[in-house]
Amino acid sequence: YPALLPDNNRLIFSSNQNGNYQLYLTDFSSKKATQLTFGDANISEPIVSPDGSHIVYLSESKYANVFGIDLITKKEERITDATKMQLFPNLSKDQTKLVYQMTDDNSNIRSSPLRVKNLANKSESVLENQKGYWAKWSPVNDEIVYLQNEGLVESLWKTSPG
């Protein structure tokens, strides 16, 4: 999925124009696309930080892990390191926390517990009672909204991670 930066003049997207899917930054003024990530893993799901200075994304080799890149320094950082699939990363408004989900396989993508990682001290908590997917931080407070799926019914929930 492409992601528009807050300046409304740049767009991040994933493309396989050089083999594997990598992230590119397009500047609408210059009409130039600059490759941001390089490597053998496929890169997907770019999420732009609220201030537009960072991007978090999934790097998928055997397992999907969450990485981040500083758009000013172009420095990449591994945020999660697990031997399970990690999905749907999203940054808090103040950019200090990451919500995502981790699952063993595709069969429980819509029912795995949400996780919150503190990016400053690297601590992580599992929200055992909040099983869902596509979690997003509220743009106005410290709440997380997410979808839950029960049978054929999807519902929207929210939680405060504490």
mmCIF file of C-alpha atoms in Angstrom:
data_model
loop_
_atom_site.group_PDB
_atom_site.id
_atom_site.type_symbol
_atom_site.label_atom_id
_atom_site.label_comp_id
_atom_site.label_asym_id
_atom_site.label_seq_id
_atom_site.Cartn_x
_atom_site.Cartn_y
_atom_site.Cartn_z
ATOM 1 C CA TYR A 1 0.000 0.000 0.000
ATOM 2 C CA PRO A 2 1.335 3.466 -0.759
ATOM 3 C CA ALA A 3 1.599 6.029 2.025
ATOM 4 C CA LEU A 4 1.390 9.793 1.594
ATOM 5 C CA LEU A 5 3.746 11.893 3.724
ATOM 6 C CA PRO A 6 2.238 14.729 5.806
ATOM 7 C CA ASP A 7 3.693 17.371 3.458
ATOM 8 C CA ASN A 8 1.325 16.024 0.734
ATOM 9 C CA ASN A 9 4.242 16.284 -1.703
ATOM 10 C CA ARG A 10 5.868 12.857 -1.278
ATOM 11 C CA LEU A 11 4.659 9.282 -1.489
ATOM 12 C CA ILE A 12 6.215 6.053 -0.207
ATOM 13 C CA PHE A 13 5.436 2.882 -2.117
ATOM 14 C CA SER A 14 6.715 -0.652 -2.556
ATOM 15 C CA SER A 15 7.714 -1.825 -6.040
ATOM 16 C CA ASN A 16 9.521 -4.793 -7.555
ATOM 17 C CA GLN A 17 11.013 -2.844 -10.453
ATOM 18 C CA ASN A 18 14.519 -4.100 -9.574
ATOM 19 C CA GLY A 19 13.632 -7.675 -8.566
ATOM 20 C CA ASN A 20 12.406 -7.849 -4.958
ATOM 21 C CA TYR A 21 9.836 -5.448 -3.567
ATOM 22 C CA GLN A 22 11.637 -2.429 -2.107
ATOM 23 C CA LEU A 23 10.530 0.980 -0.805
ATOM 24 C CA TYR A 24 10.686 4.066 -2.991
ATOM 25 C CA LEU A 25 10.072 7.716 -2.193
ATOM 26 C CA THR A 26 8.456 9.785 -4.936
ATOM 27 C CA ASP A 27 8.628 13.556 -4.848
ATOM 28 C CA PHE A 28 5.675 15.015 -6.770
ATOM 29 C CA SER A 29 7.546 18.274 -7.489
ATOM 30 C CA SER A 30 10.549 16.672 -9.165
ATOM 31 C CA LYS A 31 8.638 13.588 -10.342
ATOM 32 C CA LYS A 32 11.602 11.478 -9.218
ATOM 33 C CA ALA A 33 11.436 8.164 -7.356
ATOM 34 C CA THR A 34 14.357 7.347 -5.061
ATOM 35 C CA GLN A 35 14.922 3.805 -3.803
ATOM 36 C CA LEU A 36 15.105 3.741 0.020
ATOM 37 C CA THR A 37 15.645 0.054 0.823
ATOM 38 C CA PHE A 38 17.949 -2.509 -0.739
ATOM 39 C CA GLY A 39 18.314 -6.225 -0.155
ATOM 40 C CA ASP A 40 16.991 -9.693 -0.807
ATOM 41 C CA ALA A 41 13.842 -9.522 1.345
ATOM 42 C CA ASN A 42 10.547 -8.193 0.032
ATOM 43 C CA ILE A 43 9.481 -4.937 1.689
ATOM 44 C CA SER A 44 5.808 -4.061 2.230
ATOM 45 C CA GLU A 45 3.281 -2.128 4.304
ATOM 46 C CA PRO A 46 5.079 1.216 4.658
ATOM 47 C CA ILE A 47 3.631 3.368 7.441
ATOM 48 C CA VAL A 48 4.686 7.015 7.707
ATOM 49 C CA SER A 49 5.226 8.529 11.159
ATOM 50 C CA PRO A 50 2.855 11.381 12.053
ATOM 51 C CA ASP A 51 5.612 13.970 11.571
ATOM 52 C CA GLY A 52 6.844 12.398 8.318
ATOM 53 C CA SER A 53 10.398 11.783 9.531
ATOM 54 C CA HIS A 54 10.287 7.975 9.809
ATOM 55 C CA ILE A 55 8.761 4.999 8.066
ATOM 56 C CA VAL A 56 8.077 1.581 9.562
ATOM 57 C CA TYR A 57 7.598 -1.382 7.265
ATOM 58 C CA LEU A 58 7.661 -5.157 7.035
ATOM 59 C CA SER A 59 10.707 -6.954 5.688
ATOM 60 C CA GLU A 60 9.700 -10.425 4.594
ATOM 61 C CA SER A 61 12.265 -13.139 4.215
ATOM 62 C CA LYS A 62 11.314 -16.369 6.017
ATOM 63 C CA TYR A 63 9.362 -14.388 8.614
ATOM 64 C CA ALA A 64 8.074 -10.826 8.431
ATOM 65 C CA ASN A 65 9.824 -8.477 10.867
ATOM 66 C CA VAL A 66 9.233 -4.774 11.432
ATOM 67 C CA PHE A 67 11.965 -2.342 10.415
ATOM 68 C CA GLY A 68 12.169 1.430 10.424
ATOM 69 C CA ILE A 69 14.027 4.003 8.371
ATOM 70 C CA ASP A 70 14.843 7.600 9.262
ATOM 71 C CA LEU A 71 14.052 9.652 6.153
ATOM 72 C CA ILE A 72 16.629 12.298 7.046
ATOM 73 C CA THR A 73 19.648 10.077 7.755
ATOM 74 C CA LYS A 74 18.406 7.088 5.662
ATOM 75 C CA LYS A 75 19.472 4.854 8.577
ATOM 76 C CA GLU A 76 17.563 1.565 8.816
ATOM 77 C CA GLU A 77 16.814 -0.136 12.127
ATOM 78 C CA ARG A 78 15.360 -3.541 12.928
ATOM 79 C CA ILE A 79 12.500 -3.008 15.392
ATOM 80 C CA THR A 80 11.296 -6.574 15.937
ATOM 81 C CA ASP A 81 13.184 -9.835 15.753
ATOM 82 C CA ALA A 82 11.101 -12.957 15.922
ATOM 83 C CA THR A 83 10.673 -16.278 14.204
ATOM 84 C CA LYS A 84 6.984 -15.645 13.628
ATOM 85 C CA MET A 85 5.041 -13.565 11.147
ATOM 86 C CA GLN A 86 4.535 -9.934 12.186
ATOM 87 C CA LEU A 87 1.842 -7.834 10.581
ATOM 88 C CA PHE A 88 0.144 -4.439 10.386
ATOM 89 C CA PRO A 89 2.668 -2.175 12.182
ATOM 90 C CA ASN A 90 1.517 1.303 13.197
ATOM 91 C CA LEU A 91 3.249 4.132 15.105
ATOM 92 C CA SER A 92 1.732 6.132 17.943
ATOM 93 C CA LYS A 93 1.180 9.875 17.468
ATOM 94 C CA ASP A 94 4.252 10.708 19.575
ATOM 95 C CA GLN A 95 6.281 8.035 17.713
ATOM 96 C CA THR A 96 7.351 6.311 20.939
ATOM 97 C CA LYS A 97 5.293 3.128 20.548
ATOM 98 C CA LEU A 98 4.535 0.599 17.867
ATOM 99 C CA VAL A 99 1.437 -1.602 17.733
ATOM 100 C CA TYR A 100 1.502 -4.745 15.611
ATOM 101 C CA GLN A 101 0.456 -8.367 15.710
ATOM 102 C CA MET A 102 2.473 -11.557 15.649
ATOM 103 C CA THR A 103 1.185 -14.941 14.562
ATOM 104 C CA ASP A 104 2.479 -18.440 13.893
ATOM 105 C CA ASP A 105 0.685 -18.877 10.600
ATOM 106 C CA ASN A 106 -1.916 -17.473 8.237
ATOM 107 C CA SER A 107 -4.795 -19.323 9.907
ATOM 108 C CA ASN A 108 -5.059 -16.912 12.850
ATOM 109 C CA ILE A 109 -4.165 -13.586 11.236
ATOM 110 C CA ARG A 110 -7.495 -12.108 12.316
ATOM 111 C CA SER A 111 -7.389 -13.417 15.885
ATOM 112 C CA SER A 112 -3.867 -13.042 17.242
ATOM 113 C CA PRO A 113 -3.128 -10.816 20.265
ATOM 114 C CA LEU A 114 -2.003 -7.259 19.618
ATOM 115 C CA ARG A 115 1.478 -6.247 20.781
ATOM 116 C CA VAL A 116 2.811 -2.867 21.837
ATOM 117 C CA LYS A 117 6.525 -2.114 21.722
ATOM 118 C CA ASN A 118 8.045 0.862 23.507
ATOM 119 C CA LEU A 119 10.635 2.122 21.031
ATOM 120 C CA ALA A 120 12.707 3.981 23.635
ATOM 121 C CA ASN A 121 13.351 1.183 26.132
ATOM 122 C CA LYS A 122 12.559 -1.741 23.760
ATOM 123 C CA SER A 123 10.046 -3.243 26.221
ATOM 124 C CA GLU A 124 7.081 -5.068 24.776
ATOM 125 C CA SER A 125 3.663 -5.995 26.083
ATOM 126 C CA VAL A 126 1.139 -8.445 24.709
ATOM 127 C CA LEU A 127 -2.493 -7.368 24.897
ATOM 128 C CA GLU A 128 -3.848 -10.887 25.454
ATOM 129 C CA ASN A 129 -7.502 -9.837 25.605
ATOM 130 C CA GLN A 130 -7.274 -7.710 22.466
ATOM 131 C CA LYS A 131 -7.203 -10.257 19.669
ATOM 132 C CA GLY A 132 -7.676 -8.695 16.287
ATOM 133 C CA TYR A 133 -5.929 -7.154 13.336
ATOM 134 C CA TRP A 134 -5.200 -3.961 11.452
ATOM 135 C CA ALA A 135 -4.583 -2.001 14.660
ATOM 136 C CA LYS A 136 -4.096 1.763 14.405
ATOM 137 C CA TRP A 137 -3.205 4.357 17.019
ATOM 138 C CA SER A 138 -5.713 7.133 17.496
ATOM 139 C CA PRO A 139 -4.383 10.432 16.120
ATOM 140 C CA VAL A 140 -5.631 12.293 19.217
ATOM 141 C CA ASN A 141 -4.911 10.088 22.252
ATOM 142 C CA ASP A 142 -3.229 6.900 23.482
ATOM 143 C CA GLU A 143 -5.943 4.519 22.294
ATOM 144 C CA ILE A 144 -5.684 1.759 19.720
ATOM 145 C CA VAL A 145 -8.514 0.861 17.386
ATOM 146 C CA TYR A 146 -8.574 -2.527 15.675
ATOM 147 C CA LEU A 147 -10.792 -4.998 13.884
ATOM 148 C CA GLN A 148 -12.050 -8.271 15.286
ATOM 149 C CA ASN A 149 -13.486 -11.073 13.228
ATOM 150 C CA GLU A 150 -15.947 -13.625 14.548
ATOM 151 C CA GLY A 151 -17.294 -15.860 11.826
ATOM 152 C CA LEU A 152 -18.575 -13.617 9.070
ATOM 153 C CA VAL A 153 -18.925 -10.562 11.326
ATOM 154 C CA GLU A 154 -16.222 -7.919 11.627
ATOM 155 C CA SER A 155 -16.408 -5.331 14.367
ATOM 156 C CA LEU A 156 -14.377 -2.289 15.377
ATOM 157 C CA TRP A 157 -12.902 -2.189 18.887
ATOM 158 C CA LYS A 158 -10.687 0.166 20.863
ATOM 159 C CA THR A 159 -8.395 -0.232 23.828
ATOM 160 C CA SER A 160 -5.995 1.812 25.959
ATOM 161 C CA PRO A 161 -2.779 -0.186 26.339
ATOM 162 C CA GLY A 162 -2.147 1.193 29.799
#
